[in-house]
Short mmCIF file of C-alpha atoms in Angstrom, two decimals:
data_model
loop_
_atom_site.label_atom_id
_atom_site.label_comp_id
_atom_site.label_asym_id
_atom_site.label_seq_id
_atom_site.Cartn_x
_atom_site.Cartn_y
_atom_site.Cartn_z
CA MET H 1344 0.00 0.00 0.00
CA PRO H 1345 1.38 3.48 -0.84
CA ASN H 1346 2.21 5.22 2.43
CA ASP H 1347 3.88 8.47 1.45
CA CYS H 1348 2.55 11.79 2.80
CA ILE H 1349 1.51 14.63 0.48
CA SER H 1350 1.84 18.09 1.99
CA TYR H 1351 -0.36 20.84 0.61
CA GLN H 1352 2.74 22.67 -0.60
CA ASN H 1353 3.95 19.64 -2.58
CA SER H 1354 0.58 18.60 -3.95
CA GLY H 1355 0.67 20.97 -6.92
CA TYR H 1356 -2.90 22.09 -6.22
CA PHE H 1357 -2.33 25.21 -4.13
CA SER H 1358 -1.37 28.73 -5.16
CA SER H 1359 1.99 30.28 -4.34
CA LEU H 1360 0.15 32.56 -1.90
CA MET H 1361 -1.23 29.59 0.04
CA ASN H 1362 2.14 27.88 0.02
CA ASP H 1363 3.80 31.02 1.38
CA TYR H 1364 1.10 31.31 4.05
CA LEU H 1365 1.56 27.70 5.14
CA ASP H 1366 5.32 28.25 5.21
CA GLN H 1367 4.73 31.40 7.33
CA LYS H 1368 6.85 33.54 4.99
CA PRO H 1369 7.81 36.84 6.68
CA ASN H 1370 6.38 38.98 3.85
CA LEU H 1371 2.85 37.77 4.68
CA GLN H 1372 2.90 37.98 8.46
CA SER H 1373 1.37 41.46 8.57
CA LEU H 1374 -1.67 40.11 6.71
CA TYR H 1375 -2.95 37.80 9.44
CA ASN H 1376 -3.40 37.94 13.18
CA ARG H 1377 -2.08 34.60 14.41
CA PHE H 1378 -1.05 31.43 12.62
CA PRO H 1379 -3.30 28.42 13.33
CA ASN H 1380 -1.71 26.31 16.02
CA LEU H 1381 -3.23 25.31 19.35
CA GLU H 1382 -0.96 27.53 21.44
CA ASN H 1383 -1.87 30.69 19.51
CA PHE H 1384 -5.54 30.33 20.40
CA GLU H 1385 -4.86 31.36 23.99
CA SER H 1386 -4.07 34.92 22.91
CA GLN H 1387 -6.87 34.87 20.33
CA ILE H 1388 -9.40 33.96 23.04
CA LYS H 1389 -8.26 36.82 25.28
CA GLU H 1390 -8.33 39.37 22.48
CA LYS H 1391 -11.73 38.33 21.13
CA LYS H 1392 -13.29 38.28 24.60
CA ILE H 1393 -12.31 41.91 25.18
CA ASN H 1394 -13.14 43.04 21.64
CA PHE H 1395 -16.52 41.32 21.42
CA ASN H 1396 -17.57 42.98 24.67
CA GLY H 1397 -16.61 46.51 23.82
CA ASN H 1398 -15.88 47.29 20.18
CA ASP H 1399 -19.30 48.86 19.45
CA ASN H 1400 -22.40 50.19 21.21
CA PHE H 1401 -23.78 46.73 21.94
CA ASN H 1402 -23.11 44.76 25.10
CA SER H 1403 -21.76 41.24 24.56
CA ASN H 1404 -24.63 39.74 26.56
CA VAL H 1405 -27.20 41.49 24.34
CA LYS H 1406 -25.52 40.28 21.18
CA ARG H 1407 -25.29 36.74 22.49
CA ALA H 1408 -28.93 36.69 23.59
CA ILE H 1409 -30.19 37.90 20.22
CA LEU H 1410 -27.87 35.52 18.37
CA VAL H 1411 -29.25 32.59 20.37
CA SER H 1412 -32.83 33.79 19.85
CA VAL H 1413 -32.35 33.97 16.07
CA ILE H 1414 -30.76 30.53 15.89
CA GLU H 1415 -33.47 28.97 18.05
CA LYS H 1416 -36.14 30.36 15.72
CA GLN H 1417 -34.30 28.95 12.71
CA TYR H 1418 -34.17 25.52 14.37
CA ALA H 1419 -37.80 25.61 15.55
CA LYS H 1420 -39.05 23.09 12.99
CA ILE H 1421 -35.97 20.87 12.87
CA ASN H 1422 -35.34 17.69 14.82
CA THR H 1423 -32.27 18.90 16.70
CA SER H 1424 -29.72 16.76 18.53
CA ASP H 1425 -29.05 17.31 22.23
CA LYS H 1426 -25.47 18.22 21.36
CA THR H 1427 -26.54 20.98 18.96
CA LEU H 1428 -29.20 22.27 21.37
CA ASN H 1429 -26.57 22.45 24.11
CA ASN H 1430 -24.14 24.28 21.82
CA ILE H 1431 -26.83 26.84 20.94
CA LYS H 1432 -27.48 27.49 24.65
CA LEU H 1433 -23.75 27.74 25.36
CA LEU H 1434 -23.57 30.75 23.04
CA ASN H 1435 -25.21 32.76 25.83
CA ASN H 1436 -22.07 32.34 27.95
CA SER H 1437 -19.16 34.77 27.92
CA ASN H 1438 -16.67 31.88 27.86
CA THR H 1439 -18.14 30.40 24.65
CA PHE H 1440 -16.50 31.05 21.29
CA THR H 1441 -17.23 29.92 17.78
CA ILE H 1442 -15.20 28.24 15.05
CA THR H 1443 -16.77 29.10 11.70
CA THR H 1444 -16.81 27.93 8.13
CA GLY H 1445 -18.98 29.31 5.37
CA HIS H 1446 -20.31 27.78 2.19
CA GLN H 1447 -22.69 28.51 -0.64
CA LEU H 1448 -26.09 26.82 -0.77
CA ASN H 1449 -24.98 24.33 -3.41
CA LEU H 1450 -27.67 21.91 -4.50
CA PHE H 1451 -27.38 18.75 -2.36
CA SER H 1452 -24.16 20.23 -0.88
CA GLY H 1453 -22.27 20.48 -4.19
CA PRO H 1454 -18.66 19.21 -4.24
CA LEU H 1455 -17.20 16.94 -1.56
CA TYR H 1456 -15.21 19.70 0.11
CA PHE H 1457 -18.47 20.93 1.67
CA LEU H 1458 -18.03 17.98 4.05
CA TYR H 1459 -14.37 18.70 4.70
CA LYS H 1460 -14.99 22.35 5.64
CA ILE H 1461 -17.58 21.40 8.22
CA ILE H 1462 -15.59 18.45 9.55
CA SER H 1463 -12.54 20.69 9.99
CA THR H 1464 -14.73 23.07 11.99
CA ILE H 1465 -16.19 20.33 14.20
CA ASN H 1466 -12.79 18.78 14.83
CA LEU H 1467 -11.04 22.05 15.65
CA ALA H 1468 -13.75 22.92 18.19
CA LYS H 1469 -13.16 19.53 19.81
CA GLU H 1470 -9.36 19.98 19.87
CA LEU H 1471 -9.68 23.43 21.41
CA LYS H 1472 -11.97 22.12 24.15
CA GLU H 1473 -9.34 19.54 25.05
CA LYS H 1474 -6.63 22.20 25.12
CA TYR H 1475 -8.69 24.90 26.91
CA PRO H 1476 -11.27 23.00 29.03
CA THR H 1477 -12.56 26.10 30.86
CA GLU H 1478 -13.83 27.60 27.57
CA ASN H 1479 -16.52 26.35 25.19
CA PHE H 1480 -16.15 26.12 21.41
CA VAL H 1481 -19.11 25.84 19.06
CA PRO H 1482 -18.72 24.80 15.38
CA ILE H 1483 -20.72 27.10 13.09
CA TYR H 1484 -21.73 26.61 9.47
CA TRP H 1485 -22.49 30.07 8.06
CA MET H 1486 -24.87 29.59 5.14
CA ALA H 1487 -24.18 32.01 2.31
CA THR H 1488 -27.89 32.74 1.92
CA GLU H 1489 -27.39 36.25 0.54
CA ASP H 1490 -25.34 35.21 -2.49
CA HIS H 1491 -27.12 35.69 -5.79
CA ASP H 1492 -24.98 33.74 -8.27
CA PHE H 1493 -27.37 30.84 -8.83
CA ASP H 1494 -25.36 29.36 -11.72
CA GLU H 1495 -22.54 28.54 -9.30
CA ILE H 1496 -24.73 26.41 -7.05
CA ASN H 1497 -27.54 24.88 -9.15
CA TYR H 1498 -25.83 21.56 -9.92
CA PHE H 1499 -23.71 18.72 -8.61
CA ASN H 1500 -21.79 15.84 -10.20
CA PHE H 1501 -22.64 12.21 -9.55
CA LYS H 1502 -20.51 9.44 -11.07
CA GLY H 1503 -19.23 11.77 -13.77
CA ARG H 1504 -22.66 13.08 -14.73
CA LYS H 1505 -23.81 16.64 -14.06
CA PHE H 1506 -27.24 17.07 -12.49
CA ARG H 1507 -28.46 20.64 -12.99
CA TRP H 1508 -31.51 22.39 -11.59
CA ASN H 1509 -32.86 24.50 -14.46
CA LYS H 1510 -34.61 27.47 -12.91
CA GLU H 1511 -34.63 31.23 -13.28
CA SER H 1512 -33.27 33.05 -10.23
CA SER H 1513 -32.70 36.60 -9.07
CA GLY H 1514 -32.12 37.97 -5.63
CA PRO H 1515 -30.58 36.13 -2.66
CA VAL H 1516 -30.49 32.37 -3.19
CA GLY H 1517 -31.50 31.59 0.40
CA ARG H 1518 -34.98 32.97 -0.33
CA LEU H 1519 -35.29 31.05 -3.60
CA SER H 1520 -38.28 28.73 -3.85
CA THR H 1521 -37.54 25.00 -4.15
CA GLU H 1522 -40.55 24.59 -6.43
CA GLY H 1523 -39.73 22.47 -9.46
CA LEU H 1524 -37.23 20.14 -7.80
CA ASP H 1525 -39.70 17.23 -7.99
CA ASP H 1526 -38.76 16.56 -11.61
CA PHE H 1527 -35.08 16.88 -10.78
CA PHE H 1528 -35.49 14.36 -7.97
CA GLU H 1529 -37.13 11.82 -10.28
CA VAL H 1530 -34.08 11.82 -12.56
CA PHE H 1531 -31.55 11.70 -9.72
CA SER H 1532 -33.52 9.03 -7.86
CA HIS H 1533 -33.43 6.75 -10.89
CA GLU H 1534 -29.66 7.17 -11.13
CA LEU H 1535 -29.19 6.16 -7.47
CA GLY H 1536 -30.73 2.75 -8.01
CA ILE H 1537 -31.86 0.54 -5.16
CA GLY H 1538 -30.46 -0.49 -1.79
CA LYS H 1539 -30.50 0.72 1.80
CA ASN H 1540 -28.06 3.61 1.31
CA ALA H 1541 -29.74 4.63 -1.94
CA GLU H 1542 -33.06 4.87 -0.12
CA THR H 1543 -31.42 6.92 2.66
CA ILE H 1544 -30.04 9.39 0.09
CA LYS H 1545 -33.41 9.64 -1.64
CA LYS H 1546 -35.16 10.31 1.67
CA MET H 1547 -32.52 12.89 2.59
CA PHE H 1548 -33.06 14.75 -0.68
CA GLN H 1549 -36.86 14.56 -0.40
CA GLU H 1550 -37.01 15.79 3.16
CA SER H 1551 -34.48 18.55 2.49
CA TYR H 1552 -35.71 19.97 -0.80
CA LEU H 1553 -39.23 18.73 -1.45
CA ASN H 1554 -40.47 19.31 2.11
CA HIS H 1555 -39.00 22.83 2.49
CA SER H 1556 -40.14 25.87 0.57
CA ASN H 1557 -36.84 27.76 0.18
CA LEU H 1558 -33.19 26.93 -0.38
CA ALA H 1559 -32.01 28.20 3.03
CA ASP H 1560 -34.37 25.92 4.95
CA ALA H 1561 -33.54 22.99 2.66
CA THR H 1562 -29.80 23.42 3.12
CA ARG H 1563 -30.14 23.80 6.88
CA PHE H 1564 -32.10 20.56 7.04
CA LEU H 1565 -29.53 18.69 4.93
CA ALA H 1566 -26.52 19.94 6.91
CA ASN H 1567 -28.30 19.09 10.15
CA GLU H 1568 -29.05 15.57 8.88
CA LEU H 1569 -25.38 15.03 8.07
CA PHE H 1570 -23.75 16.73 11.07
CA GLY H 1571 -26.36 17.41 13.76
CA GLU H 1572 -25.17 14.56 15.97
CA TYR H 1573 -21.73 16.21 16.13
CA GLY H 1574 -23.11 19.47 17.52
CA LEU H 1575 -22.89 21.61 14.38
CA VAL H 1576 -24.84 24.89 14.62
CA ILE H 1577 -26.11 26.29 11.32
CA LEU H 1578 -26.67 30.02 10.93
CA ASP H 1579 -28.56 32.07 8.37
CA ALA H 1580 -27.39 35.64 8.96
CA ASP H 1581 -29.94 37.11 6.54
CA ASP H 1582 -31.86 38.39 9.54
CA LYS H 1583 -33.04 41.87 10.57
CA ASP H 1584 -32.15 41.42 14.25
CA LEU H 1585 -28.59 40.36 13.44
CA LYS H 1586 -28.18 43.10 10.85
CA ARG H 1587 -28.93 45.70 13.56
CA PHE H 1588 -25.51 44.98 15.05
CA PHE H 1589 -23.97 45.77 11.69
CA ILE H 1590 -25.63 49.18 11.27
CA PRO H 1591 -22.59 51.27 12.32
CA TYR H 1592 -20.38 49.41 9.83
CA ILE H 1593 -22.90 49.75 7.00
CA LYS H 1594 -23.07 53.50 7.60
CA GLU H 1595 -19.29 53.83 7.67
CA GLU H 1596 -19.00 51.83 4.45
CA LEU H 1597 -21.53 54.10 2.72
CA THR H 1598 -19.96 57.37 3.87
CA GLN H 1599 -16.26 56.66 4.46
CA HIS H 1600 -15.47 53.78 2.03
CA THR H 1601 -12.96 52.42 4.55
CA SER H 1602 -12.81 48.90 3.13
CA HIS H 1603 -11.97 50.19 -0.35
CA LYS H 1604 -9.06 52.28 0.91
CA LYS H 1605 -7.59 49.69 3.25
CA VAL H 1606 -7.92 46.67 0.95
CA LEU H 1607 -6.29 48.58 -1.91
CA GLU H 1608 -3.34 49.32 0.38
CA THR H 1609 -3.04 45.63 1.24
CA ILE H 1610 -3.20 44.55 -2.40
CA GLN H 1611 0.05 46.44 -2.96
CA LYS H 1612 1.71 44.03 -0.54
CA LEU H 1613 0.41 41.11 -2.60
CA LYS H 1614 1.80 42.30 -5.91
CA ASP H 1615 3.86 39.10 -6.30
CA HIS H 1616 0.70 36.98 -6.06
CA THR H 1617 -2.63 36.73 -7.87
CA VAL H 1618 -5.15 38.98 -6.13
CA GLN H 1619 -8.31 37.05 -5.22
CA VAL H 1620 -10.80 39.95 -5.07
CA ASN H 1621 -10.68 43.66 -5.82
CA PRO H 1622 -12.71 46.05 -3.64
CA ARG H 1623 -15.38 48.37 -4.93
CA GLU H 1624 -15.87 51.88 -3.64
CA ILE H 1625 -18.94 50.60 -1.77
CA ASN H 1626 -18.91 46.90 -0.92
CA LEU H 1627 -22.61 46.53 -0.22
CA PHE H 1628 -25.66 45.36 -2.14
CA TYR H 1629 -29.23 46.58 -1.89
CA MET H 1630 -31.40 43.51 -1.31
CA GLU H 1631 -35.06 42.51 -1.57
CA ASN H 1632 -36.68 39.13 -2.24
CA ASP H 1633 -36.00 39.17 -5.99
CA LEU H 1634 -33.24 41.74 -6.07
CA ARG H 1635 -29.61 41.98 -4.99
CA GLU H 1636 -27.75 44.74 -6.80
CA ARG H 1637 -24.67 46.84 -6.09
CA ILE H 1638 -24.94 50.24 -4.44
CA ILE H 1639 -23.07 52.91 -6.41
CA PHE H 1640 -22.17 56.42 -5.28
CA GLU H 1641 -22.14 59.07 -8.01
CA ASN H 1642 -22.52 62.86 -7.89
CA GLY H 1643 -23.57 62.92 -4.27
CA LYS H 1644 -26.31 60.28 -4.77
CA TYR H 1645 -26.59 56.57 -4.04
CA PHE H 1646 -27.91 54.42 -6.90
CA VAL H 1647 -28.95 50.77 -6.97
CA ASN H 1648 -27.36 49.27 -10.08
CA ASN H 1649 -29.71 48.20 -12.90
CA THR H 1650 -32.72 49.82 -11.21
CA GLU H 1651 -34.37 53.22 -10.90
CA ILE H 1652 -33.82 53.23 -7.12
CA LYS H 1653 -31.76 56.13 -5.75
CA PHE H 1654 -31.18 57.87 -2.41
CA SER H 1655 -29.68 60.98 -0.94
CA GLU H 1656 -27.21 60.43 1.91
CA THR H 1657 -29.86 61.31 4.48
CA GLU H 1658 -32.37 58.92 2.90
CA ILE H 1659 -30.01 55.97 2.67
CA LEU H 1660 -28.71 56.38 6.24
CA GLU H 1661 -32.28 56.52 7.49
CA LEU H 1662 -33.03 53.33 5.56
CA VAL H 1663 -30.01 51.64 7.14
CA GLN H 1664 -31.23 52.62 10.59
CA ASN H 1665 -34.78 51.36 10.04
CA HIS H 1666 -34.22 48.49 7.62
CA PRO H 1667 -30.66 47.14 7.86
CA GLU H 1668 -31.89 43.86 6.35
CA LYS H 1669 -32.04 45.63 2.98
CA PHE H 1670 -28.25 45.93 2.94
CA SER H 1671 -26.19 42.89 2.05
CA PRO H 1672 -22.40 42.68 2.41
CA ASN H 1673 -20.34 41.51 -0.55
CA VAL H 1674 -17.24 39.30 -0.38
CA ILE H 1675 -15.21 42.13 1.22
CA MET H 1676 -17.74 43.08 3.89
CA ARG H 1677 -19.24 39.67 4.66
CA PRO H 1678 -16.25 38.55 6.78
CA LEU H 1679 -16.61 41.69 8.89
CA TYR H 1680 -20.34 41.03 9.40
CA GLN H 1681 -19.51 37.52 10.57
CA GLU H 1682 -16.91 38.68 13.07
CA VAL H 1683 -19.17 41.43 14.42
CA ILE H 1684 -22.09 39.17 15.27
CA LEU H 1685 -20.18 36.03 16.33
CA PRO H 1686 -17.71 35.53 19.21
CA ASN H 1687 -15.53 33.92 16.59
CA LEU H 1688 -11.92 32.78 16.92
CA CYS H 1689 -11.16 31.12 13.60
CA TYR H 1690 -12.41 31.03 10.04
CA ILE H 1691 -11.89 27.79 8.11
CA GLY H 1692 -11.97 27.89 4.32
CA GLY H 1693 -10.41 26.75 1.08
CA GLY H 1694 -7.38 28.31 -0.58
CA GLY H 1695 -9.39 30.92 -2.49
CA GLU H 1696 -11.25 32.00 0.65
CA ILE H 1697 -8.12 32.30 2.78
CA ALA H 1698 -6.55 34.31 -0.05
CA TYR H 1699 -9.27 36.99 0.09
CA TRP H 1700 -9.29 37.02 3.90
CA LEU H 1701 -5.57 37.89 3.73
CA GLU H 1702 -6.58 41.13 2.00
CA LEU H 1703 -8.73 42.24 4.95
CA LYS H 1704 -6.52 42.52 8.04
CA SER H 1705 -5.83 46.27 7.77
CA PHE H 1706 -9.55 46.92 7.17
CA PHE H 1707 -10.45 45.02 10.37
CA ASN H 1708 -7.83 47.02 12.26
CA ALA H 1709 -9.30 50.29 10.97
CA VAL H 1710 -12.79 49.45 12.26
CA ASN H 1711 -11.47 47.90 15.50
CA VAL H 1712 -12.72 44.32 15.04
CA THR H 1713 -10.52 41.38 15.99
CA PHE H 1714 -9.22 39.52 12.95
CA PRO H 1715 -9.75 35.75 13.24
CA VAL H 1716 -7.21 32.98 12.92
CA LEU H 1717 -7.30 31.69 9.32
CA LEU H 1718 -7.15 27.94 8.82
CA LEU H 1719 -6.99 26.09 5.53
CA ARG H 1720 -9.64 23.36 5.59
CA ASN H 1721 -8.80 19.67 5.37
CA SER H 1722 -8.26 18.29 1.89
CA VAL H 1723 -8.96 14.63 1.31
CA LEU H 1724 -8.61 11.93 -1.31
CA LEU H 1725 -11.10 9.10 -0.89
CA ALA H 1726 -9.92 5.74 -2.22
CA THR H 1727 -11.34 2.25 -2.04
CA GLU H 1728 -9.36 -0.76 -0.86
CA LYS H 1729 -9.55 -2.07 -4.42
CA GLN H 1730 -7.96 1.12 -5.77
CA VAL H 1731 -5.21 0.95 -3.16
CA LYS H 1732 -4.40 -2.62 -4.22
CA LYS H 1733 -4.27 -1.51 -7.85
CA ALA H 1734 -1.84 1.28 -6.97
CA ASP H 1735 0.32 -1.14 -5.00
CA LYS H 1736 0.37 -3.66 -7.85
CA LEU H 1737 1.33 -0.95 -10.35
CA GLY H 1738 4.10 0.34 -8.06
CA LEU H 1739 2.47 3.74 -7.66
CA SER H 1740 3.01 6.06 -4.72
CA TRP H 1741 0.48 8.74 -3.77
CA SER H 1742 3.03 11.27 -4.98
CA ASP H 1743 2.91 9.58 -8.40
CA LEU H 1744 -0.88 9.76 -8.47
CA PHE H 1745 -0.91 13.45 -7.51
CA SER H 1746 1.44 14.36 -10.38
CA LYS H 1747 0.27 15.69 -13.74
CA GLN H 1748 -0.78 12.85 -16.02
CA THR H 1749 1.76 13.60 -18.76
CA ASP H 1750 4.55 13.62 -16.17
CA LEU H 1751 3.22 10.42 -14.61
CA VAL H 1752 3.10 8.60 -17.95
CA ASN H 1753 6.59 9.74 -18.94
CA GLN H 1754 8.02 8.83 -15.55
CA LYS H 1755 6.43 5.36 -15.53
CA THR H 1756 7.47 4.72 -19.13
CA ALA H 1757 11.06 5.38 -18.09
CA THR H 1758 10.67 3.06 -15.09
CA LEU H 1759 9.15 0.25 -17.17
CA SER H 1760 11.76 0.50 -19.92
CA GLU H 1761 14.57 -2.05 -19.88
CA PHE H 1762 17.09 0.64 -20.82
CA PRO H 1763 17.47 4.43 -20.38
CA ILE H 1764 15.19 6.38 -22.72
CA ASP H 1765 16.72 9.79 -22.20
CA PHE H 1766 19.89 10.83 -23.98
CA ARG H 1767 21.34 13.09 -21.30
CA ILE H 1768 24.68 11.26 -21.32
CA GLN H 1769 24.91 11.39 -25.12
CA LYS H 1770 23.99 15.09 -25.20
CA GLU H 1771 26.57 15.90 -22.54
CA HIS H 1772 29.22 13.93 -24.47
CA LEU H 1773 28.28 15.82 -27.65
CA ARG H 1774 28.55 19.19 -25.90
CA LYS H 1775 32.05 18.33 -24.66
CA GLN H 1776 33.10 17.46 -28.22
CA PHE H 1777 31.79 20.78 -29.46
CA ASP H 1778 33.55 22.62 -26.64
CA THR H 1779 36.82 21.49 -28.25
CA LEU H 1780 35.64 22.58 -31.69
CA LEU H 1781 34.49 25.94 -30.32
CA ALA H 1782 37.93 26.50 -28.77
CA ILE H 1783 39.47 26.00 -32.21
CA ALA H 1784 36.79 28.14 -33.86
CA ASN H 1785 37.54 31.05 -31.52
CA GLN H 1786 41.02 31.18 -33.02
CA THR H 1787 39.69 31.58 -36.55
CA ASP H 1788 37.04 33.91 -38.02
CA ALA H 1789 33.47 34.56 -36.90
CA SER H 1790 31.88 32.70 -39.82
CA PHE H 1791 33.50 29.40 -38.79
CA LEU H 1792 32.45 29.97 -35.15
CA GLY H 1793 28.84 30.45 -36.30
CA ALA H 1794 28.97 27.26 -38.38
CA VAL H 1795 30.19 25.23 -35.38
CA LYS H 1796 27.42 26.58 -33.13
CA ALA H 1797 24.80 25.85 -35.77
CA GLN H 1798 26.06 22.29 -36.14
CA GLU H 1799 25.97 21.80 -32.37
CA ALA H 1800 22.36 22.99 -32.17
CA LYS H 1801 21.40 20.76 -35.11
CA GLN H 1802 22.91 17.62 -33.59
CA ILE H 1803 21.45 18.30 -30.12
CA LYS H 1804 18.06 18.79 -31.78
CA GLY H 1805 18.52 15.51 -33.62
CA LEU H 1806 19.18 13.67 -30.36
CA GLU H 1807 16.10 15.27 -28.79
CA ASN H 1808 13.95 14.09 -31.70
CA LEU H 1809 15.33 10.56 -31.38
CA GLU H 1810 14.64 10.74 -27.63
CA LYS H 1811 11.00 11.65 -28.29
CA ARG H 1812 10.62 8.84 -30.83
CA LEU H 1813 12.12 6.34 -28.42
CA LEU H 1814 9.78 7.51 -25.63
CA LYS H 1815 6.82 7.16 -27.99
CA ALA H 1816 7.93 3.67 -29.00
CA GLN H 1817 8.28 2.60 -25.36
CA LYS H 1818 4.85 4.00 -24.56
CA ARG H 1819 3.41 1.77 -27.29
CA LYS H 1820 5.28 -1.22 -25.94
CA HIS H 1821 4.01 -0.68 -22.38
CA SER H 1822 0.61 0.73 -23.38
CA GLU H 1823 -1.41 -1.84 -21.44
CA THR H 1824 0.28 -1.05 -18.12
CA LEU H 1825 0.23 2.69 -18.79
CA GLU H 1826 -3.49 2.53 -19.55
CA ARG H 1827 -4.14 0.85 -16.19
CA ILE H 1828 -2.13 3.61 -14.50
CA THR H 1829 -4.03 6.44 -16.20
CA ASP H 1830 -7.37 4.71 -15.62
CA LEU H 1831 -6.63 4.56 -11.90
CA GLN H 1832 -5.53 8.19 -11.78
CA ASN H 1833 -8.67 9.24 -13.67
CA GLU H 1834 -10.81 7.39 -11.13
CA LEU H 1835 -9.14 9.22 -8.24
CA PHE H 1836 -8.72 12.57 -10.01
CA PRO H 1837 -11.81 12.99 -12.25
CA ASN H 1838 -11.18 15.37 -15.15
CA GLN H 1839 -7.57 15.44 -13.91
CA SER H 1840 -8.71 17.62 -11.05
CA LEU H 1841 -9.08 17.12 -7.33
CA GLN H 1842 -11.82 14.65 -6.48
CA GLU H 1843 -13.08 16.97 -3.72
CA ARG H 1844 -13.85 19.66 -6.29
CA GLN H 1845 -15.70 17.33 -8.66
CA ALA H 1846 -17.68 14.59 -6.92
CA ASN H 1847 -20.72 14.87 -4.64
CA PHE H 1848 -20.82 13.12 -1.25
CA SER H 1849 -23.75 10.92 -2.38
CA GLU H 1850 -21.43 8.96 -4.68
CA PHE H 1851 -19.51 7.70 -1.64
CA TYR H 1852 -22.45 7.63 0.75
CA LEU H 1853 -24.07 5.16 -1.64
CA GLU H 1854 -21.44 2.57 -0.72
CA ASN H 1855 -20.59 3.58 2.84
CA GLY H 1856 -23.68 5.20 4.36
CA LYS H 1857 -23.26 7.08 7.66
CA ASP H 1858 -19.87 5.40 8.13
CA LEU H 1859 -18.51 7.88 5.56
CA ILE H 1860 -19.04 10.90 7.85
CA HIS H 1861 -17.94 9.01 10.96
CA LYS H 1862 -14.71 7.81 9.34
CA LEU H 1863 -13.86 11.30 8.07
CA ILE H 1864 -14.46 12.89 11.46
CA THR H 1865 -12.37 10.29 13.31
CA THR H 1866 -9.55 10.30 10.73
CA LEU H 1867 -9.04 13.98 9.93
CA LYS H 1868 -7.05 16.41 12.06
CA ALA H 1869 -8.02 20.03 11.56
CA LEU H 1870 -4.53 21.47 12.00
CA ASP H 1871 -2.69 19.01 9.71
CA SER H 1872 -1.54 20.72 6.52
CA LYS H 1873 -1.38 17.62 4.37
CA PHE H 1874 -3.67 15.74 2.06
CA GLU H 1875 -5.30 12.91 3.95
CA ILE H 1876 -5.85 9.68 2.07
CA VAL H 1877 -8.95 8.02 3.50
CA ILE H 1878 -9.45 4.38 2.55
CA LEU H 1879 -13.05 3.21 2.19
CA SER H 1880 -14.26 -0.35 1.95
#
């Protein structure tokens, strides 16, 4: 069985920014508060406790009480585990903190990494409780109910086939009606086939999407079905009472444009990396049931993009005060909203999410809100025992399987060949011969020197062409073995991409049932920065 370890940095699937962050490069240290290790949470707890109690006009106890009240209302019609109910109540206490991940409302959870984000959150909360037993830590799944990009979330892949929900959508997706998913379910149900786990998946989909009227309620139900027994608390922050705590920050964003100024300054520090998001002058949307459009400031007026709606400064600030629920933060402001309403210590996300959070530290400092610890979520490769045996028989390491397919095929062709198929020795010998000729040529005229160099290039090129032909010939000779190698890699890396970005959990739940979640939770370690290979039966 392959037993090598694949670090995130060596996997080939993370950006240079993420690799530098994981390596704690000095040039990035001003962009985050504390690096995610258990010891650093002691200082994070102390800072957040002080900041959450006194960084605005609201008392910590008031915020906690309203937060709990909102969550309890959202759970009113859900069969809730004792562990989750206890975690909700614990949020009233000043020694309770949250560990948060966020995710879009992807249909039937979308790609596999939905599971890994939440499992990382649950496991980190557990580790922190063991390290700091006098404090409480609650895992939170923040549903991105206010997003409006429906095309990003209206499908999932199952066994290589895309299942798409064809529906028109505008406005925040959390409020979107689930009407019309009956036909979708009929098609998906047929694909699942029969069996105990298939029936469980069908029931899960039915109860989530066909028995709930909007996408927020459906997603809450599904996440609770999968993770409720582990104490996960699910939050929909599209709520008027919660938005009241954000009023001062909405007003500042509208009048001072602080996020725009501060994030632009930070982007200058990231000039050697790809910038994940660019700030707008105002990083807020105006939102109603069927509308979520940018707010634009021009000529002393505030306009709602693509509408006839406009406000004076007095009018829009009055609207904020009376109806904060009509203002929706974008990708720049949403993290601030989260950290204002939650006693949060750590945000857990994928590489792209952590990349945009790294743009926000100076903005948080400017508005006096504690910046959370940023943790890259677990990444996982699920493999069956049969696939592991195949890899072992073919002499493949996990490092081999993570490599690009062209590199893998070339490398294995060289290994399978009975003789060397690269001409490095011959090329080096040829260059030494031409070094002698060039020494002679330097003593004559320039035309002879040019002729020698041209001949050297021609002969080196000839050897390279022979090398390519030999490699091609050896690939033909070992084609059967190479096909088995690429077939296995394609199974584990569909579309030559990470499995966690392609497949839906139902594909693996079909074979493993509830054991899938249990095995992931017991195997994964939130603070490990390596790909975990999880072997399924």
